[in-house]
């Protein structure tokens, strides 16, 4: 095993310990595994370690030939997502007021977290590309924008499906929904911009600047439910969500997080391969070859 | 909906999980296909 992966595995193990082992132990009446840490802090440790662990794999990925790290992460993501969806659909109880429809939360909330995280990775990659002019960051920026757009699209679809039985409408120009739609189309526009600019230097700089500007909408999306009177509910925390909902939500959050990072790694590799051919010196023309001889 | 409670709704749940699985699977498959194409194109140009 490559020693470079050890810190990532340790971080993910800590995340899994506080996210699942301690929770399962508490459900089964086993106390003391959480070291007396409050449940809110445990959830924060689990989320932070899982995100840092997954991002660690992204940063050590040298955008080379091997797709093994992405394949392992994708496999782990599928397993977590399958377990989380099974518990969410068949084991967790229906919610008191929303009934069965609340089960949509187990895919909707992780999609929202991961969409905003993918945009944040794009923002960080854009800054690192402008500061370091390393093409690896340009490839990661393109990868994370595309994956962020896919997740934001998914988020809007799931939200519409959840809105119909609870709000009575598929869509409403509510602050949270509107700012999310703006985010989706802003990043979609950046992908279109990258598609139409052939010069890789101009493409990299223009799209990095556009990404930094578009990212302004991410905190607006997050805080929209607090700043304005919104139909959408405010953010929950372990103190406001029933313990019975924790496991499926966390398993799906881990699953979609791993899939998101694996997708970004694969998509960045596609961009890197294209960049390699674009930045390679053009082959000498026949006339130039003749002159050289 | 009756008396502020949402009743039924499994069709919406199935639709949400179905679209999530479909989008993730389709996007994953297109990524693998595009990566293969990009690799073979890069190998041809070498």
mmCIF file of C-alpha atoms in Angstrom:
data_model
loop_
_atom_site.group_PDB
_atom_site.id
_atom_site.type_symbol
_atom_site.label_atom_id
_atom_site.label_comp_id
_atom_site.label_asym_id
_atom_site.label_seq_id
_atom_site.Cartn_x
_atom_site.Cartn_y
_atom_site.Cartn_z
ATOM 1 C CA UNK A 1 0.000 0.000 0.000
ATOM 2 C CA UNK A 2 1.247 3.492 -0.855
ATOM 3 C CA UNK A 3 2.270 5.276 2.381
ATOM 4 C CA UNK A 4 0.864 8.562 1.079
ATOM 5 C CA UNK A 5 -2.708 7.313 1.523
ATOM 6 C CA UNK A 6 -2.277 6.653 5.292
ATOM 7 C CA UNK A 7 -3.246 10.181 6.542
ATOM 8 C CA UNK A 8 -6.374 10.081 4.377
ATOM 9 C CA UNK A 9 -7.386 6.658 5.691
ATOM 10 C CA UNK A 10 -6.751 7.792 9.313
ATOM 11 C CA UNK A 11 -8.957 10.876 8.810
ATOM 12 C CA UNK A 12 -11.747 8.795 7.236
ATOM 13 C CA UNK A 13 -11.476 6.243 10.063
ATOM 14 C CA UNK A 14 -11.864 9.007 12.684
ATOM 15 C CA UNK A 15 -14.857 10.360 10.722
ATOM 16 C CA UNK A 16 -16.438 6.890 10.527
ATOM 17 C CA UNK A 17 -15.761 6.275 14.239
ATOM 18 C CA UNK A 18 -17.551 9.432 15.403
ATOM 19 C CA UNK A 19 -20.171 9.296 12.633
ATOM 20 C CA UNK A 20 -21.223 5.641 12.946
ATOM 21 C CA UNK A 21 -19.480 3.568 15.639
ATOM 22 C CA UNK A 22 -20.260 5.926 18.526
ATOM 23 C CA UNK A 23 -23.834 6.469 17.285
ATOM 24 C CA UNK A 24 -24.499 2.726 16.893
ATOM 25 C CA UNK A 25 -22.958 2.031 20.299
ATOM 26 C CA UNK A 26 -25.148 4.699 21.916
ATOM 27 C CA UNK A 27 -28.254 3.174 20.244
ATOM 28 C CA UNK A 28 -27.325 -0.205 21.728
ATOM 29 C CA UNK A 29 -26.771 1.175 25.212
ATOM 30 C CA UNK A 30 -22.950 1.053 25.120
ATOM 31 C CA UNK A 31 -21.690 4.256 26.741
ATOM 32 C CA UNK A 32 -18.213 5.774 27.001
ATOM 33 C CA UNK A 33 -17.043 5.365 23.385
ATOM 34 C CA UNK A 34 -17.602 9.052 22.686
ATOM 35 C CA UNK A 35 -15.061 10.191 25.363
ATOM 36 C CA UNK A 36 -17.752 12.414 26.885
ATOM 37 C CA UNK A 37 -17.748 14.681 23.813
ATOM 38 C CA UNK A 38 -21.188 16.316 23.192
ATOM 39 C CA UNK A 39 -23.076 14.828 20.213
ATOM 40 C CA UNK A 40 -22.980 18.119 18.278
ATOM 41 C CA UNK A 41 -19.172 18.212 18.508
ATOM 42 C CA UNK A 42 -18.989 14.515 17.583
ATOM 43 C CA UNK A 43 -20.996 15.232 14.409
ATOM 44 C CA UNK A 44 -18.736 18.180 13.601
ATOM 45 C CA UNK A 45 -15.602 16.005 14.080
ATOM 46 C CA UNK A 46 -17.116 13.248 11.888
ATOM 47 C CA UNK A 47 -18.017 15.706 9.098
ATOM 48 C CA UNK A 48 -14.686 17.571 9.240
ATOM 49 C CA UNK A 49 -12.586 14.388 9.214
ATOM 50 C CA UNK A 50 -14.640 12.843 6.382
ATOM 51 C CA UNK A 51 -14.354 15.987 4.229
ATOM 52 C CA UNK A 52 -10.626 16.460 4.971
ATOM 53 C CA UNK A 53 -9.927 12.755 4.372
ATOM 54 C CA UNK A 54 -11.736 12.743 1.017
ATOM 55 C CA UNK A 55 -10.088 16.033 -0.011
ATOM 56 C CA UNK A 56 -6.691 14.637 1.019
ATOM 57 C CA UNK A 57 -7.117 11.899 -1.601
ATOM 58 C CA UNK A 58 -7.950 14.590 -4.155
ATOM 59 C CA UNK A 59 -4.811 16.625 -3.352
ATOM 60 C CA UNK A 60 -2.397 13.655 -3.424
ATOM 61 C CA UNK A 61 -3.855 12.523 -6.747
ATOM 62 C CA UNK A 62 -1.176 13.611 -9.199
ATOM 63 C CA UNK A 63 -3.597 13.537 -12.148
ATOM 64 C CA UNK A 64 -1.406 10.754 -13.549
ATOM 65 C CA UNK A 65 -2.303 7.442 -15.189
ATOM 66 C CA UNK A 66 -3.646 5.469 -12.239
ATOM 67 C CA UNK A 67 -7.378 5.605 -11.612
ATOM 68 C CA UNK A 68 -7.132 3.238 -8.624
ATOM 69 C CA UNK A 69 -7.674 5.886 -5.877
ATOM 70 C CA UNK A 70 -10.772 7.209 -7.671
ATOM 71 C CA UNK A 71 -12.065 3.661 -8.169
ATOM 72 C CA UNK A 72 -11.608 2.830 -4.457
ATOM 73 C CA UNK A 73 -13.345 6.036 -3.384
ATOM 74 C CA UNK A 74 -16.201 5.454 -5.841
ATOM 75 C CA UNK A 75 -16.588 1.878 -4.555
ATOM 76 C CA UNK A 76 -16.693 3.092 -0.931
ATOM 77 C CA UNK A 77 -19.204 5.756 -1.995
ATOM 78 C CA UNK A 78 -21.515 3.228 -3.644
ATOM 79 C CA UNK A 79 -21.406 0.961 -0.550
ATOM 80 C CA UNK A 80 -22.155 3.855 1.866
ATOM 81 C CA UNK A 81 -24.910 5.198 -0.407
ATOM 82 C CA UNK A 82 -26.526 1.752 -0.756
ATOM 83 C CA UNK A 83 -26.483 1.196 3.038
ATOM 84 C CA UNK A 84 -27.754 4.722 3.764
ATOM 85 C CA UNK A 85 -30.535 4.455 1.192
ATOM 86 C CA UNK A 86 -31.597 1.040 2.512
ATOM 87 C CA UNK A 87 -31.827 2.351 6.098
ATOM 88 C CA UNK A 88 -33.480 5.566 4.917
ATOM 89 C CA UNK A 89 -36.120 3.763 2.866
ATOM 90 C CA UNK A 90 -36.869 0.646 4.926
ATOM 91 C CA UNK A 91 -35.539 0.982 8.495
ATOM 92 C CA UNK A 92 -35.899 4.626 9.612
ATOM 93 C CA UNK A 93 -39.391 5.568 10.815
ATOM 94 C CA UNK A 94 -41.554 8.105 8.922
ATOM 95 C CA UNK A 95 -41.416 11.669 10.220
ATOM 96 C CA UNK A 96 -44.277 12.887 12.444
ATOM 97 C CA UNK A 97 -45.692 15.564 10.081
ATOM 98 C CA UNK A 98 -44.232 14.857 6.636
ATOM 99 C CA UNK A 99 -44.635 11.084 6.869
ATOM 100 C CA UNK A 100 -42.869 8.993 4.230
ATOM 101 C CA UNK A 101 -42.003 12.030 2.098
ATOM 102 C CA UNK A 102 -39.382 13.098 4.659
ATOM 103 C CA UNK A 103 -37.223 10.153 3.461
ATOM 104 C CA UNK A 104 -36.217 12.414 0.551
ATOM 105 C CA UNK A 105 -34.100 14.316 3.109
ATOM 106 C CA UNK A 106 -31.557 11.466 3.164
ATOM 107 C CA UNK A 107 -30.588 12.170 -0.457
ATOM 108 C CA UNK A 108 -31.495 15.867 -0.702
ATOM 109 C CA UNK A 109 -29.397 17.192 2.199
ATOM 110 C CA UNK A 110 -26.177 15.256 1.323
ATOM 111 C CA UNK A 111 -26.563 16.417 -2.314
ATOM 112 C CA UNK A 112 -26.806 20.028 -1.094
ATOM 113 C CA UNK A 113 -23.742 19.710 1.158
ATOM 114 C CA UNK A 114 -21.691 18.084 -1.596
ATOM 115 C CA UNK A 115 -22.829 20.544 -4.314
ATOM 116 C CA UNK A 116 -21.686 23.486 -2.160
ATOM 117 C CA UNK A 117 -18.480 21.628 -1.271
ATOM 118 C CA UNK A 118 -17.722 20.956 -4.965
ATOM 119 C CA UNK A 119 -18.190 24.689 -5.699
ATOM 120 C CA UNK A 120 -15.863 25.464 -2.773
ATOM 121 C CA UNK A 121 -13.219 23.115 -4.206
ATOM 122 C CA UNK A 122 -13.626 24.910 -7.557
ATOM 123 C CA UNK A 123 -13.143 28.268 -5.797
ATOM 124 C CA UNK A 124 -9.998 27.057 -3.978
ATOM 125 C CA UNK A 125 -8.646 25.509 -7.203
ATOM 126 C CA UNK A 126 -9.265 28.790 -9.077
ATOM 127 C CA UNK A 127 -7.277 30.763 -6.487
ATOM 128 C CA UNK A 128 -4.453 28.185 -6.441
ATOM 129 C CA UNK A 129 -4.334 28.183 -10.256
ATOM 130 C CA UNK A 130 -4.029 31.982 -10.379
ATOM 131 C CA UNK A 131 -1.372 32.022 -7.634
ATOM 132 C CA UNK A 132 0.721 29.051 -8.750
ATOM 133 C CA UNK A 133 -0.121 28.835 -12.487
ATOM 134 C CA UNK A 134 -0.050 25.058 -12.092
ATOM 135 C CA UNK A 135 -2.251 23.377 -14.730
ATOM 136 C CA UNK A 136 -3.143 20.628 -12.254
ATOM 137 C CA UNK A 137 -5.371 23.175 -10.470
ATOM 138 C CA UNK A 138 -6.998 24.249 -13.732
ATOM 139 C CA UNK A 139 -7.952 20.605 -14.356
ATOM 140 C CA UNK A 140 -9.294 20.246 -10.801
ATOM 141 C CA UNK A 141 -11.239 23.494 -11.166
ATOM 142 C CA UNK A 142 -12.953 22.226 -14.318
ATOM 143 C CA UNK A 143 -13.645 18.857 -12.677
ATOM 144 C CA UNK A 144 -15.152 20.312 -9.531
ATOM 145 C CA UNK A 145 -17.286 22.848 -11.448
ATOM 146 C CA UNK A 146 -18.795 20.092 -13.595
ATOM 147 C CA UNK A 147 -19.445 17.778 -10.635
ATOM 148 C CA UNK A 148 -20.878 20.738 -8.683
ATOM 149 C CA UNK A 149 -23.256 21.509 -11.560
ATOM 150 C CA UNK A 150 -24.410 17.857 -11.715
ATOM 151 C CA UNK A 151 -25.062 17.838 -7.941
ATOM 152 C CA UNK A 152 -26.791 21.243 -8.035
ATOM 153 C CA UNK A 153 -29.049 19.981 -10.845
ATOM 154 C CA UNK A 154 -29.813 16.878 -8.777
ATOM 155 C CA UNK A 155 -30.481 19.098 -5.761
ATOM 156 C CA UNK A 156 -33.045 21.171 -7.691
ATOM 157 C CA UNK A 157 -34.781 18.016 -8.991
ATOM 158 C CA UNK A 158 -34.974 16.416 -5.518
ATOM 159 C CA UNK A 159 -36.125 19.725 -4.025
ATOM 160 C CA UNK A 160 -38.928 20.039 -6.593
ATOM 161 C CA UNK A 161 -40.054 16.450 -5.906
ATOM 162 C CA UNK A 162 -40.087 17.161 -2.149
ATOM 163 C CA UNK A 163 -41.787 20.558 -2.605
ATOM 164 C CA UNK A 164 -44.828 19.227 -4.472
ATOM 165 C CA UNK A 165 -46.343 17.102 -1.634
ATOM 166 C CA UNK A 166 -45.273 19.488 1.169
ATOM 167 C CA UNK A 167 -45.646 23.006 -0.323
ATOM 168 C CA UNK A 168 -48.162 22.100 -3.036
ATOM 169 C CA UNK A 169 -45.967 23.425 -5.869
ATOM 170 C CA UNK A 170 -42.990 22.032 -7.801
ATOM 171 C CA UNK A 171 -41.142 25.350 -7.739
ATOM 172 C CA UNK A 172 -41.375 28.703 -5.988
ATOM 173 C CA UNK A 173 -39.253 31.829 -6.453
ATOM 174 C CA UNK A 174 -38.257 31.599 -2.827
ATOM 175 C CA UNK A 175 -34.815 33.024 -1.797
ATOM 176 C CA UNK A 176 -33.194 29.594 -1.229
ATOM 177 C CA UNK A 177 -34.495 28.107 -4.486
ATOM 178 C CA UNK A 178 -33.752 31.219 -6.529
ATOM 179 C CA UNK A 179 -30.169 31.597 -5.265
ATOM 180 C CA UNK A 180 -29.575 27.862 -5.884
ATOM 181 C CA UNK A 181 -30.850 28.216 -9.463
ATOM 182 C CA UNK A 182 -28.563 31.246 -9.945
ATOM 183 C CA UNK A 183 -25.637 29.158 -8.644
ATOM 184 C CA UNK A 184 -26.425 26.303 -11.036
ATOM 185 C CA UNK A 185 -26.658 28.577 -14.080
ATOM 186 C CA UNK A 186 -23.611 30.676 -13.096
ATOM 187 C CA UNK A 187 -21.378 27.588 -12.933
ATOM 188 C CA UNK A 188 -23.011 26.139 -16.051
ATOM 189 C CA UNK A 189 -22.050 29.409 -17.770
ATOM 190 C CA UNK A 190 -18.430 28.969 -16.686
ATOM 191 C CA UNK A 191 -18.405 25.476 -18.216
ATOM 192 C CA UNK A 192 -19.807 26.989 -21.435
ATOM 193 C CA UNK A 193 -17.106 29.689 -21.336
ATOM 194 C CA UNK A 194 -14.407 27.014 -21.038
ATOM 195 C CA UNK A 195 -15.920 25.170 -23.982
ATOM 196 C CA UNK A 196 -15.785 28.194 -26.295
ATOM 197 C CA UNK A 197 -12.266 29.460 -25.503
ATOM 198 C CA UNK A 198 -9.562 27.533 -27.368
ATOM 199 C CA UNK A 199 -6.495 29.222 -25.875
ATOM 200 C CA UNK A 200 -5.759 27.263 -22.657
ATOM 201 C CA UNK A 201 -4.095 30.244 -20.924
ATOM 202 C CA UNK A 202 -7.033 32.605 -21.553
ATOM 203 C CA UNK A 203 -9.485 29.813 -20.728
ATOM 204 C CA UNK A 204 -7.772 29.071 -17.415
ATOM 205 C CA UNK A 205 -7.496 32.699 -16.276
ATOM 206 C CA UNK A 206 -10.963 33.801 -17.428
ATOM 207 C CA UNK A 207 -12.722 30.806 -15.917
ATOM 208 C CA UNK A 208 -10.745 31.100 -12.643
ATOM 209 C CA UNK A 209 -11.810 34.745 -12.292
ATOM 210 C CA UNK A 210 -15.411 33.849 -13.214
ATOM 211 C CA UNK A 211 -15.390 31.019 -10.651
ATOM 212 C CA UNK A 212 -14.213 33.370 -7.886
ATOM 213 C CA UNK A 213 -16.991 35.841 -8.784
ATOM 214 C CA UNK A 214 -19.677 33.125 -9.059
ATOM 215 C CA UNK A 215 -18.638 31.677 -5.702
ATOM 216 C CA UNK A 216 -20.034 34.787 -3.999
ATOM 217 C CA UNK A 217 -23.434 33.098 -4.421
ATOM 218 C CA UNK A 218 -22.466 30.065 -2.276
ATOM 219 C CA UNK A 219 -22.635 31.831 1.130
ATOM 220 C CA UNK A 220 -25.787 33.613 -0.101
ATOM 221 C CA UNK A 221 -27.389 30.200 -0.809
ATOM 222 C CA UNK A 222 -26.353 28.932 2.621
ATOM 223 C CA UNK A 223 -27.541 31.959 4.606
ATOM 224 C CA UNK A 224 -30.599 32.781 2.431
ATOM 225 C CA UNK A 225 -32.926 30.908 4.802
ATOM 226 C CA UNK A 226 -31.734 33.056 7.722
ATOM 227 C CA UNK A 227 -31.495 36.397 5.925
ATOM 228 C CA UNK A 228 -34.896 36.321 4.227
ATOM 229 C CA UNK A 229 -38.341 35.004 4.978
ATOM 230 C CA UNK A 230 -38.121 31.669 3.180
ATOM 231 C CA UNK A 231 -40.492 28.751 2.587
ATOM 232 C CA UNK A 232 -37.452 26.503 2.918
ATOM 233 C CA UNK A 233 -36.652 25.372 6.438
ATOM 234 C CA UNK A 234 -33.500 26.570 8.229
ATOM 235 C CA UNK A 235 -30.418 24.374 8.641
ATOM 236 C CA UNK A 236 -30.793 21.504 11.112
ATOM 237 C CA UNK A 237 -28.210 20.171 13.546
ATOM 238 C CA UNK A 238 -27.919 16.940 15.580
ATOM 239 C CA UNK A 239 -29.867 18.674 18.374
ATOM 240 C CA UNK A 240 -32.885 19.338 16.141
ATOM 241 C CA UNK A 241 -32.897 16.053 14.171
ATOM 242 C CA UNK A 242 -34.162 12.818 15.716
ATOM 243 C CA UNK A 243 -31.415 10.287 16.486
ATOM 244 C CA UNK A 244 -33.240 7.757 14.296
ATOM 245 C CA UNK A 245 -32.502 9.924 11.254
ATOM 246 C CA UNK A 246 -28.754 10.263 11.900
ATOM 247 C CA UNK A 247 -27.498 6.984 10.442
ATOM 248 C CA UNK A 248 -29.105 7.107 6.969
ATOM 249 C CA UNK A 249 -28.275 10.804 6.647
ATOM 250 C CA UNK A 250 -24.618 10.278 7.594
ATOM 251 C CA UNK A 251 -24.188 7.134 5.478
ATOM 252 C CA UNK A 252 -25.584 8.907 2.414
ATOM 253 C CA UNK A 253 -23.487 12.011 3.164
ATOM 254 C CA UNK A 254 -20.336 9.841 3.263
ATOM 255 C CA UNK A 255 -21.465 8.024 0.102
ATOM 256 C CA UNK A 256 -22.170 11.128 -1.983
ATOM 257 C CA UNK A 257 -18.997 12.811 -0.635
ATOM 258 C CA UNK A 258 -16.825 9.875 -1.755
ATOM 259 C CA UNK A 259 -18.573 9.705 -5.133
ATOM 260 C CA UNK A 260 -18.156 13.474 -5.573
ATOM 261 C CA UNK A 261 -14.397 13.350 -4.915
ATOM 262 C CA UNK A 262 -13.968 10.274 -7.150
ATOM 263 C CA UNK A 263 -15.881 12.034 -9.952
ATOM 264 C CA UNK A 264 -13.755 15.175 -9.570
ATOM 265 C CA UNK A 265 -10.571 13.058 -9.753
ATOM 266 C CA UNK A 266 -11.744 11.335 -12.955
ATOM 267 C CA UNK A 267 -13.019 14.552 -14.542
ATOM 268 C CA UNK A 268 -9.780 16.380 -13.676
ATOM 269 C CA UNK A 269 -7.859 13.587 -15.396
ATOM 270 C CA UNK A 270 -9.909 14.102 -18.592
ATOM 271 C CA UNK A 271 -9.096 17.852 -18.477
ATOM 272 C CA UNK A 272 -5.415 17.126 -17.791
ATOM 273 C CA UNK A 273 -5.200 14.809 -20.810
ATOM 274 C CA UNK A 274 -6.757 17.491 -23.032
ATOM 275 C CA UNK A 275 -4.403 20.127 -21.623
ATOM 276 C CA UNK A 276 -1.410 17.877 -22.250
ATOM 277 C CA UNK A 277 -2.176 17.750 -25.973
ATOM 278 C CA UNK A 278 -3.057 21.478 -26.122
ATOM 279 C CA UNK A 279 0.113 22.602 -24.341
ATOM 280 C CA UNK A 280 2.445 20.211 -26.191
ATOM 281 C CA UNK A 281 4.672 21.979 -28.766
ATOM 282 C CA UNK A 282 3.209 21.664 -32.280
ATOM 283 C CA UNK A 283 4.962 19.078 -34.504
ATOM 284 C CA UNK A 284 7.354 20.626 -37.014
ATOM 285 C CA UNK A 285 5.792 21.297 -40.382
ATOM 286 C CA UNK A 286 7.231 19.535 -43.422
ATOM 287 C CA UNK A 287 8.719 22.781 -44.771
ATOM 288 C CA UNK A 288 10.482 23.447 -41.470
ATOM 289 C CA UNK A 289 11.831 19.897 -41.510
ATOM 290 C CA UNK A 290 13.183 20.484 -45.019
ATOM 291 C CA UNK A 291 14.948 23.707 -43.926
ATOM 292 C CA UNK A 292 16.446 21.924 -40.929
ATOM 293 C CA UNK A 293 17.891 19.196 -43.165
ATOM 294 C CA UNK B 1 -52.534 16.136 2.982
ATOM 295 C CA UNK B 2 -54.995 16.033 5.905
ATOM 296 C CA UNK B 3 -54.931 18.226 9.051
ATOM 297 C CA UNK B 4 -51.396 19.456 8.312
ATOM 298 C CA UNK B 5 -50.037 15.937 7.912
ATOM 299 C CA UNK B 6 -48.634 14.623 4.634
ATOM 300 C CA UNK B 7 -50.074 11.197 3.943
ATOM 301 C CA UNK B 8 -48.783 8.684 1.409
ATOM 302 C CA UNK B 9 -46.147 10.052 -0.892
ATOM 303 C CA UNK B 10 -44.085 6.917 -1.581
ATOM 304 C CA UNK B 11 -44.237 7.764 -5.307
ATOM 305 C CA UNK B 12 -42.379 11.037 -4.587
ATOM 306 C CA UNK B 13 -39.809 9.183 -2.459
ATOM 307 C CA UNK B 14 -39.207 6.608 -5.188
ATOM 308 C CA UNK B 15 -38.920 9.385 -7.797
ATOM 309 C CA UNK B 16 -36.327 11.268 -5.706
ATOM 310 C CA UNK B 17 -34.182 8.176 -5.012
ATOM 311 C CA UNK B 18 -34.596 6.990 -8.608
ATOM 312 C CA UNK B 19 -33.468 10.276 -10.134
ATOM 313 C CA UNK B 20 -30.528 10.455 -7.706
ATOM 314 C CA UNK B 21 -29.318 6.951 -8.546
ATOM 315 C CA UNK B 22 -29.916 7.477 -12.280
ATOM 316 C CA UNK B 23 -28.028 10.789 -12.459
ATOM 317 C CA UNK B 24 -25.073 9.465 -10.418
ATOM 318 C CA UNK B 25 -24.830 6.232 -12.448
ATOM 319 C CA UNK B 26 -25.224 7.942 -15.844
ATOM 320 C CA UNK B 27 -22.687 10.658 -14.945
ATOM 321 C CA UNK B 28 -20.215 8.029 -13.645
ATOM 322 C CA UNK B 29 -20.543 5.989 -16.845
ATOM 323 C CA UNK B 30 -20.066 9.063 -19.079
ATOM 324 C CA UNK B 31 -16.937 9.984 -17.081
ATOM 325 C CA UNK B 32 -15.403 6.538 -17.609
ATOM 326 C CA UNK B 33 -16.269 6.635 -21.324
ATOM 327 C CA UNK B 34 -14.864 10.152 -21.762
ATOM 328 C CA UNK B 35 -11.699 9.201 -19.871
ATOM 329 C CA UNK B 36 -11.137 6.196 -22.143
ATOM 330 C CA UNK B 37 -11.637 8.378 -25.226
ATOM 331 C CA UNK B 38 -9.272 11.049 -23.879
ATOM 332 C CA UNK B 39 -6.615 8.416 -23.100
ATOM 333 C CA UNK B 40 -6.824 6.844 -26.550
ATOM 334 C CA UNK B 41 -6.727 10.309 -28.210
ATOM 335 C CA UNK B 42 -3.657 11.256 -26.166
ATOM 336 C CA UNK B 43 -1.972 7.955 -27.080
ATOM 337 C CA UNK B 44 -2.690 8.536 -30.795
ATOM 338 C CA UNK B 45 -1.187 12.018 -30.726
ATOM 339 C CA UNK B 46 1.985 10.795 -28.986
#
